[in-house]
Coordinates of C-alpha atoms in Angstrom, one line a residue:
M1 CA 128.2 96.6 93.0
T2 CA 131.7 95.3 92.7
T3 CA 132.0 93.6 89.3
L4 CA 132.3 95.3 86.0
R5 CA 129.5 93.2 84.6
G6 CA 127.3 94.1 87.6
K7 CA 128.0 97.8 87.1
A8 CA 127.3 97.6 83.4
L9 CA 124.0 95.9 84.0
L10 CA 123.1 98.4 86.7
F11 CA 124.0 101.3 84.3
R12 CA 121.9 99.7 81.6
S13 CA 118.9 99.4 83.9
M14 CA 119.1 103.2 84.6
H15 CA 118.1 103.9 80.9
V16 CA 114.4 104.0 81.2
P17 CA 112.2 105.6 78.5
G18 CA 110.5 108.7 79.9
R19 CA 112.8 109.0 82.8
P20 CA 116.1 110.7 81.9
L21 CA 119.3 109.6 83.5
V22 CA 121.0 112.5 85.3
L23 CA 124.7 111.9 84.8
P24 CA 126.9 114.4 86.6
N25 CA 130.3 115.0 85.2
A26 CA 133.5 114.5 87.3
W27 CA 137.1 115.4 86.4
D28 CA 138.9 113.7 89.3
V29 CA 138.4 111.5 92.3
A30 CA 137.2 114.3 94.6
S31 CA 134.5 115.6 92.2
A32 CA 133.4 112.0 91.6
R33 CA 133.0 111.4 95.4
I34 CA 131.2 114.7 95.8
V35 CA 128.6 113.8 93.2
T36 CA 128.1 110.3 94.5
D37 CA 127.9 111.6 98.1
A38 CA 125.1 113.9 96.8
G39 CA 123.2 110.9 95.6
A40 CA 124.2 110.4 92.0
A41 CA 123.5 106.9 90.8
A42 CA 126.3 107.0 88.2
V43 CA 129.1 109.3 87.2
A44 CA 130.5 110.4 83.9
T45 CA 133.9 111.8 83.2
T46 CA 134.2 115.0 81.2
S47 CA 137.0 115.0 78.6
A48 CA 137.6 118.8 79.0
G49 CA 137.6 118.6 82.8
V50 CA 139.8 115.6 82.9
S51 CA 142.3 117.1 80.4
W52 CA 142.4 120.4 82.2
S53 CA 142.8 118.8 85.6
L54 CA 145.8 116.9 84.4
G55 CA 147.4 120.0 82.8
Y56 CA 146.4 119.4 79.1
G57 CA 144.1 121.2 76.7
D58 CA 140.8 119.7 75.6
G59 CA 140.5 118.1 72.2
D60 CA 142.8 115.1 72.0
H61 CA 145.8 116.6 73.8
L62 CA 145.7 114.1 76.7
D63 CA 147.4 110.8 76.1
R64 CA 145.8 107.4 76.5
D65 CA 147.8 106.3 79.6
R66 CA 147.0 109.5 81.6
G67 CA 143.3 109.3 80.6
L68 CA 143.0 105.7 81.5
G69 CA 144.8 106.2 84.8
L70 CA 142.3 108.9 85.8
I71 CA 139.4 106.7 84.7
A72 CA 140.7 103.9 86.8
R73 CA 141.2 106.1 89.9
V74 CA 137.6 107.5 89.6
A75 CA 136.1 104.0 89.0
A76 CA 138.0 102.7 92.1
A77 CA 136.9 105.6 94.3
V78 CA 133.1 105.3 93.8
G79 CA 130.7 102.5 94.2
V80 CA 128.5 103.5 91.2
P81 CA 128.9 102.9 87.5
V82 CA 131.3 105.3 85.7
T83 CA 131.0 106.2 82.0
A84 CA 134.1 107.8 80.4
D85 CA 134.4 110.4 77.7
V86 CA 137.5 109.3 75.8
E87 CA 137.4 112.0 73.2
S88 CA 138.4 110.4 69.8
G89 CA 139.4 107.2 71.5
Y90 CA 142.9 108.5 72.2
A91 CA 144.0 107.0 68.8
P92 CA 144.1 107.9 65.1
D93 CA 142.8 104.5 63.9
P94 CA 140.2 101.8 64.7
A95 CA 142.9 99.4 66.2
G96 CA 144.0 102.2 68.5
V97 CA 140.5 103.0 69.6
A98 CA 139.9 99.3 70.2
E99 CA 143.0 99.3 72.5
T100 CA 141.5 102.3 74.3
V101 CA 138.2 100.5 74.8
R102 CA 140.0 97.5 76.3
G103 CA 141.9 99.9 78.5
V104 CA 138.7 101.5 79.7
L105 CA 137.2 98.2 80.5
A106 CA 140.3 97.1 82.4
A107 CA 140.3 100.5 84.3
G108 CA 136.8 99.6 85.5
E109 CA 138.0 96.3 86.8
R110 CA 141.2 97.4 88.6
P111 CA 140.9 97.8 92.3
G112 CA 142.6 101.0 93.5
G113 CA 143.1 102.5 90.0
S114 CA 146.5 103.0 88.6

């Protein structure tokens, strides 16, 4: 699955009533590869793990650029859909959250991450 749209459709198809989606959390490229090598069909990032792995506390202490960079690297490193926990959207207002959402989508499209 190489396109963002293809990954989104695949991820949507994994949501089946009566069959819970097991979504392992990763905090960096290595942990994402470990869970996919173990058979995970999708990967989630964990806001706390991502923040801590980059030297920041959990709870909106990580800035948008660092968060999006990590998401891009994880998405580029695995061949499965990735969902991202972006805390409060890395922004204090709806316009900023919208910018974050655009950045998350772009991170999923970037080959090789940032």
